[in-house]
mmCIF file of C-alpha atoms in Angstrom:
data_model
loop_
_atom_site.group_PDB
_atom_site.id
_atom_site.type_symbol
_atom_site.label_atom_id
_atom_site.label_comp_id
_atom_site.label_asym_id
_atom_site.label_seq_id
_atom_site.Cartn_x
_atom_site.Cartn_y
_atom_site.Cartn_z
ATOM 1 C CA UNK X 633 0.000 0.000 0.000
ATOM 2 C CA UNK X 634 2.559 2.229 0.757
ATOM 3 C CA UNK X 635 4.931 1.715 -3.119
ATOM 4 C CA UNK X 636 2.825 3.505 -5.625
ATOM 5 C CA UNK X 637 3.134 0.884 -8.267
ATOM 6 C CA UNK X 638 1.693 -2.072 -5.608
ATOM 7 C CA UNK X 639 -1.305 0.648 -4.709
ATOM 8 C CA UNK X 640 -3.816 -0.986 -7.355
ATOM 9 C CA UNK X 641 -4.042 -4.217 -4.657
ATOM 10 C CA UNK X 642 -4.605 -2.618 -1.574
ATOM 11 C CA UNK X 643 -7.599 -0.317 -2.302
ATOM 12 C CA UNK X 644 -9.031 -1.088 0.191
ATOM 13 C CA UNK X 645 -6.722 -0.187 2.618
ATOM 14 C CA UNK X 646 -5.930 2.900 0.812
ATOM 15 C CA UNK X 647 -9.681 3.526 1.209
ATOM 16 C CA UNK X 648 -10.001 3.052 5.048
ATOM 17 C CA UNK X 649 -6.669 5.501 5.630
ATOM 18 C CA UNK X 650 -8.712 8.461 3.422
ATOM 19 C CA UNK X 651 -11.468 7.869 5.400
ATOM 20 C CA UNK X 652 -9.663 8.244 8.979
ATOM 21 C CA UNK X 653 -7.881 11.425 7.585
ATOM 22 C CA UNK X 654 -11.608 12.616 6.078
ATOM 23 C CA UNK X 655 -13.222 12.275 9.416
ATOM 24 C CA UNK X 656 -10.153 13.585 11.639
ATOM 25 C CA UNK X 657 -10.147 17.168 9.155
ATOM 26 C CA UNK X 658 -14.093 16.743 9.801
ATOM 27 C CA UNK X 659 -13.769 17.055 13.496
ATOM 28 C CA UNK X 660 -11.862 20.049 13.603
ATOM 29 C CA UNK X 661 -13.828 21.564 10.680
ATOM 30 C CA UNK X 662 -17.222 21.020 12.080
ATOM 31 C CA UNK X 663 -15.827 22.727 15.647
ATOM 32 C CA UNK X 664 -14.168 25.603 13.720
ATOM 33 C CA UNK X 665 -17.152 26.706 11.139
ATOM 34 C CA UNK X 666 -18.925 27.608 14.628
ATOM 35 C CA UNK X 667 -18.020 31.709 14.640
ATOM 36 C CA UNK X 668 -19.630 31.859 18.216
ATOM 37 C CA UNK X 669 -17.901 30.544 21.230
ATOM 38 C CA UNK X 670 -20.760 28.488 22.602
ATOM 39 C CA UNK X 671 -21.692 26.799 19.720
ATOM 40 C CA UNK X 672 -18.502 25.136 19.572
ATOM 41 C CA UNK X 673 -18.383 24.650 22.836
ATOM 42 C CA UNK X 674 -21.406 22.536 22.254
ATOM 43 C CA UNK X 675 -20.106 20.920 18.745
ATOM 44 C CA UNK X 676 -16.958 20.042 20.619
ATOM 45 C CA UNK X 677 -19.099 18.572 23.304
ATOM 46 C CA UNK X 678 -21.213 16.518 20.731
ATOM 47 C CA UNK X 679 -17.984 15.356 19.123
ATOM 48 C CA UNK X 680 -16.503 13.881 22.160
ATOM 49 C CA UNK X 681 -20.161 11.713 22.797
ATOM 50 C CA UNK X 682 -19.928 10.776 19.389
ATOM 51 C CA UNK X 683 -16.318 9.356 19.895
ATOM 52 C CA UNK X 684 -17.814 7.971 23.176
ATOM 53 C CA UNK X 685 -20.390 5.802 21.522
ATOM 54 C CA UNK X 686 -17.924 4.643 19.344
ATOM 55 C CA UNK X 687 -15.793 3.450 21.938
ATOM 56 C CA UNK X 688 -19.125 1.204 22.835
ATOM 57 C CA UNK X 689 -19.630 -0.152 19.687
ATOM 58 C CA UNK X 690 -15.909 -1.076 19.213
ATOM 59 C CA UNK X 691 -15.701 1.180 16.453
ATOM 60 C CA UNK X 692 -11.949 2.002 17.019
ATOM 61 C CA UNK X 693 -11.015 2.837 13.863
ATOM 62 C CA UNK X 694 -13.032 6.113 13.858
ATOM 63 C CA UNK X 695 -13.125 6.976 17.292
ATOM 64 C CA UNK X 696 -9.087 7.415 17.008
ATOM 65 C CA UNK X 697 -10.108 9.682 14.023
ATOM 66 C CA UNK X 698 -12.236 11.951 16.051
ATOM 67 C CA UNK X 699 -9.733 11.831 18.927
ATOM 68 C CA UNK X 700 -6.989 12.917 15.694
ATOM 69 C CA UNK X 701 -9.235 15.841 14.884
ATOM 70 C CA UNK X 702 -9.888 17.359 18.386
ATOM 71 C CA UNK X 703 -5.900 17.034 19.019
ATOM 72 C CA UNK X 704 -5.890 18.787 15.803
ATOM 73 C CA UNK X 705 -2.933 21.927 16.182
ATOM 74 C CA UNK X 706 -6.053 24.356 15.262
ATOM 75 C CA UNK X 707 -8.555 22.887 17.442
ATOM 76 C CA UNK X 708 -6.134 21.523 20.619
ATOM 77 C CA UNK X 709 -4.961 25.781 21.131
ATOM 78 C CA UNK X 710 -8.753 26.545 21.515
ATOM 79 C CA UNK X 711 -8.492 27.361 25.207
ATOM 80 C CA UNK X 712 -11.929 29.011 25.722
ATOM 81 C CA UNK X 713 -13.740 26.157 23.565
ATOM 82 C CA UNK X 714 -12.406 23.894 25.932
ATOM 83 C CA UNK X 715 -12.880 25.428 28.957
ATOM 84 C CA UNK X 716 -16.735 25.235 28.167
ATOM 85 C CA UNK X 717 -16.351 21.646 28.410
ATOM 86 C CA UNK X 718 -18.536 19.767 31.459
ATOM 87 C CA UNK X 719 -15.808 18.271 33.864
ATOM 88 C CA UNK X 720 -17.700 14.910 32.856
ATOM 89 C CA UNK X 721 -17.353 15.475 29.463
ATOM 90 C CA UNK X 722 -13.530 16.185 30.049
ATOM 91 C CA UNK X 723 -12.889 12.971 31.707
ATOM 92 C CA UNK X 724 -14.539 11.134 29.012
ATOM 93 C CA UNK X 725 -12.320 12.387 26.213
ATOM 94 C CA UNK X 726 -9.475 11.768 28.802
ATOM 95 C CA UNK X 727 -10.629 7.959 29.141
ATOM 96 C CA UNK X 728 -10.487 7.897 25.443
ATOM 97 C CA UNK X 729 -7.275 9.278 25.143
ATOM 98 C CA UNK X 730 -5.663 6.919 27.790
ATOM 99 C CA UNK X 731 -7.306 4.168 26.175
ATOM 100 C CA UNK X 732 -6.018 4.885 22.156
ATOM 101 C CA UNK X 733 -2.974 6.286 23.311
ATOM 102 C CA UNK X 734 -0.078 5.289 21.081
ATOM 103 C CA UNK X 735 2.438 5.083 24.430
ATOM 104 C CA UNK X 736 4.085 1.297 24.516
ATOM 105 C CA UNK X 737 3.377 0.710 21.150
ATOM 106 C CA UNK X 738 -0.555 1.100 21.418
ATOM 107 C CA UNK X 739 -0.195 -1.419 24.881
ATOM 108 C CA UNK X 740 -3.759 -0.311 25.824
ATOM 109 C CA UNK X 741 -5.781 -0.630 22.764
ATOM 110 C CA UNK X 742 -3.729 -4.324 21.833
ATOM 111 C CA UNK X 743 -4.901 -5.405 25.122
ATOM 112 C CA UNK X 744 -8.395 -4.157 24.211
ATOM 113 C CA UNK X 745 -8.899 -5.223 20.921
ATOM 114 C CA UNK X 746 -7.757 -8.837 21.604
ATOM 115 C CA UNK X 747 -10.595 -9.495 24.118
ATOM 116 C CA UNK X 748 -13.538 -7.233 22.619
ATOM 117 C CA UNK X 749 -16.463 -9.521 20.983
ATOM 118 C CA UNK X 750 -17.359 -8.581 17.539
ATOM 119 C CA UNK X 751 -18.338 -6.976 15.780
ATOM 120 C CA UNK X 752 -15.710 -4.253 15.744
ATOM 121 C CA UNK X 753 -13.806 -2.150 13.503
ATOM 122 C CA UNK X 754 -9.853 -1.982 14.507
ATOM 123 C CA UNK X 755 -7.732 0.933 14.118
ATOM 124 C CA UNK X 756 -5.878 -0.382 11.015
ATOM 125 C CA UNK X 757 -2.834 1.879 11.631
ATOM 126 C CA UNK X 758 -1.561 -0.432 14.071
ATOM 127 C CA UNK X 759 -1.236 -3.233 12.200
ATOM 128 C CA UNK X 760 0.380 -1.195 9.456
ATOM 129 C CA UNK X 761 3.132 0.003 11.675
ATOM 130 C CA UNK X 762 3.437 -3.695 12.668
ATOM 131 C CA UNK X 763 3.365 -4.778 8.694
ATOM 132 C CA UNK X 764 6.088 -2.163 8.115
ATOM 133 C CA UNK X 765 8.655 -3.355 10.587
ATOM 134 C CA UNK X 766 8.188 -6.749 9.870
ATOM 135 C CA UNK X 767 9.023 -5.953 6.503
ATOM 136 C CA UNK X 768 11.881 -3.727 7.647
ATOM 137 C CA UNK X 769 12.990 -5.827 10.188
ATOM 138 C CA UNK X 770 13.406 -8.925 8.967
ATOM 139 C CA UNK X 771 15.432 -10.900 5.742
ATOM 140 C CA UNK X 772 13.843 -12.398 3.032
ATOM 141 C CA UNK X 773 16.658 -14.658 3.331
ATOM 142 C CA UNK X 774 18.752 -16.130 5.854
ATOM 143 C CA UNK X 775 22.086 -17.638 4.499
ATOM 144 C CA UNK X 776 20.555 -18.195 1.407
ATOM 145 C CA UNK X 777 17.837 -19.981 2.987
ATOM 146 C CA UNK X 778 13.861 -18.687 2.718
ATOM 147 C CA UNK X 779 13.662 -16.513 6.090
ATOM 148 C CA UNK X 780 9.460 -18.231 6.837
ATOM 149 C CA UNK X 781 9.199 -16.802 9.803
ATOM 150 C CA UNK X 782 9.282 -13.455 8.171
ATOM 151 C CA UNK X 783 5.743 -14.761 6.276
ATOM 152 C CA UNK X 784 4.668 -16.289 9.109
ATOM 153 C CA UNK X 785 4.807 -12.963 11.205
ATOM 154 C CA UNK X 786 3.009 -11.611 8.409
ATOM 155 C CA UNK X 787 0.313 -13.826 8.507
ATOM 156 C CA UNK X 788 -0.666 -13.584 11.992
ATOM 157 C CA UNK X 789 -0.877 -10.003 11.808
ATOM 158 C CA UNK X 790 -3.076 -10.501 8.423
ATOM 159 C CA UNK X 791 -5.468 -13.219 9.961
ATOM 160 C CA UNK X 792 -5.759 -10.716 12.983
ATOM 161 C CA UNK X 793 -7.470 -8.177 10.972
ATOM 162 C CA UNK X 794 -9.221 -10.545 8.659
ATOM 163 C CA UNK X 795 -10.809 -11.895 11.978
ATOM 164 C CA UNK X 796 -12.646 -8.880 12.309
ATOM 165 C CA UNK X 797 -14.330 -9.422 8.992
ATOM 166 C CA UNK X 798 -16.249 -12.651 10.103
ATOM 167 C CA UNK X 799 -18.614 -10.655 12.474
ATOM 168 C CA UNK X 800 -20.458 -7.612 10.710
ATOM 169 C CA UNK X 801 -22.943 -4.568 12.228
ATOM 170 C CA UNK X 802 -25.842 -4.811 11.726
ATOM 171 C CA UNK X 803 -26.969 -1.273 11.499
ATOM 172 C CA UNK X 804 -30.456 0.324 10.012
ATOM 173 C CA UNK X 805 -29.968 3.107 7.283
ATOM 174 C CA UNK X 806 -30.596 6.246 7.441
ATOM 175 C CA UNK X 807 -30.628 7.306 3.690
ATOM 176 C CA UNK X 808 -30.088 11.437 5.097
ATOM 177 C CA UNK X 809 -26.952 10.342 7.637
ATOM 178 C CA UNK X 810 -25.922 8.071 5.375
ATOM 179 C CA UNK X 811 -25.685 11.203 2.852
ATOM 180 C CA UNK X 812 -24.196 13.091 5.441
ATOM 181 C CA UNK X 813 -21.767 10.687 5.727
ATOM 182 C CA UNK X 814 -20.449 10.156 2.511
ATOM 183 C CA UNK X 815 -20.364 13.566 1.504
ATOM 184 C CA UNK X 816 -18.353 15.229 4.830
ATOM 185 C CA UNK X 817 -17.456 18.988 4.882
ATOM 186 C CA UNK X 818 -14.324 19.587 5.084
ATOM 187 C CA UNK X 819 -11.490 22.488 4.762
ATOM 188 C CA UNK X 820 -8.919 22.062 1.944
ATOM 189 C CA UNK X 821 -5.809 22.232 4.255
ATOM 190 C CA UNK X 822 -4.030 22.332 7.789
ATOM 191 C CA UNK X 823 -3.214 25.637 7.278
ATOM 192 C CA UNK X 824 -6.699 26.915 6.426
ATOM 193 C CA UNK X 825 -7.957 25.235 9.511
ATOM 194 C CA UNK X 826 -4.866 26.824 11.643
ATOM 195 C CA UNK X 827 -5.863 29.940 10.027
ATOM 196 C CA UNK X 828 -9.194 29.965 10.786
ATOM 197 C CA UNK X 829 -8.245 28.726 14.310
ATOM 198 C CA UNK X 830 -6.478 32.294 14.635
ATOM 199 C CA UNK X 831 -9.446 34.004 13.793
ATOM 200 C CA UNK X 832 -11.885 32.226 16.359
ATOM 201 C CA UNK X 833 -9.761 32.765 19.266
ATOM 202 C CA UNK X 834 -6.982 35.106 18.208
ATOM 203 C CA UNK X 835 -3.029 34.434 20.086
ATOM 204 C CA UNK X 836 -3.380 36.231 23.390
ATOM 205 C CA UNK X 837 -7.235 37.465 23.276
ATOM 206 C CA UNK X 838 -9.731 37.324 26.422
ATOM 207 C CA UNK X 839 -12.525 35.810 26.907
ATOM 208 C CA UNK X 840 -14.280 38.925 26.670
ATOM 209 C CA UNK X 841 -13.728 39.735 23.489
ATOM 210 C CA UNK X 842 -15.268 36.710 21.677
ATOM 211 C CA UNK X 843 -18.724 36.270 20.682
#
């Protein structure tokens, strides 16, 4: 996935990585369109009980997104945004943190994730970074013997996320959200979104002074 000429076979994965980076420039878009302090005090707040319900239906995947997008550089400086936060909404999106934090190699979420019951939708980054040094890491060849453990690593990390596949959701459509969805607002850039950061709460400004 990651050599442009192999691209063509992993579409799929190609597909699920655009969609993570769609939905963490979401977040921080929908919180930043909000001109008004308060309203994106409350969009922020709605955000973080969206991740939250995530977290319940093992949808990791996207819940690390939205966690991403409110970590954003444009949206984590927002100091009166977040200081409009409920203290129990705070210690939710702290839980969340803890729990998808990438410290010890992801320790928390790999112990998760291996005892969750389906269905569930894995953050595939993991298992990337594990593909990656496997690849790095290890020979093809070995004296000028086949290296199989190298495949065999490979494989268990494969079979691991093809588990995952066996158990689906079984969710009712919505046709509007399901619109909604597909078709997410977004900014074109980091630096529009840092820009317009600036101009909701501007370096060194007062509470006062915003709407």
């Amino acid at each position: 996935w990651a050599k442009d000429k192999f691209k063509y076979r992993a579409q799929n994965v190609l597909a699920l990585i655009s969609r993570f980076n769609a939905v963490s420039s979401w977040t921080a878009t929908c919180v930043l369109r909000c001109d008004k302090l308060k309203e994106r005090q409350k969009v922020l707040s709605k955000l973080i009980k969206i991740a939250s319900v995530l977290d319940k239906i093992n949808n990791f995947n996207t819940l690390l997104a939205i966690i991403a997008g409110v970590n954003n550089s444009s949206i984590h400086r927002l100091k009166f945004t977040f200081e409009g936060l409920s203290s129990k909404v705070k210690e939710e999106f702290r839980r969340l943190e803890d729990k998808m934090s990438a410290q010890g190699s992801y320790k928390n979420y790999r112990d998760l994730i291996r005892t969750c019951s389906p269905p569930a939708l894995p953050y595939l980054g993991v298992y990337l970074t594990d593909l990656t040094f496997i690849e790095d890491g290890n020979p093809d060849f070995i004296q000028g013997l086949i290296n199989f453990r190298k495949p065999e690593l490979i494989h268990k990390v494969i079979k691991e996320i093809t588990g995952f596949q066996e158990v689906q959701y079984n969710f009712t459509i919505e046709d509007s959200l399901w619109r909604n969805l597909n078709d997410l607002m977004l900014e074109e850039s980091e630096e529009v979104l840092y820009q317009l950061s600036l101009v909701r709460e501007p370096r060194g400004c007062d509470k006062k002074s915003l709407k």
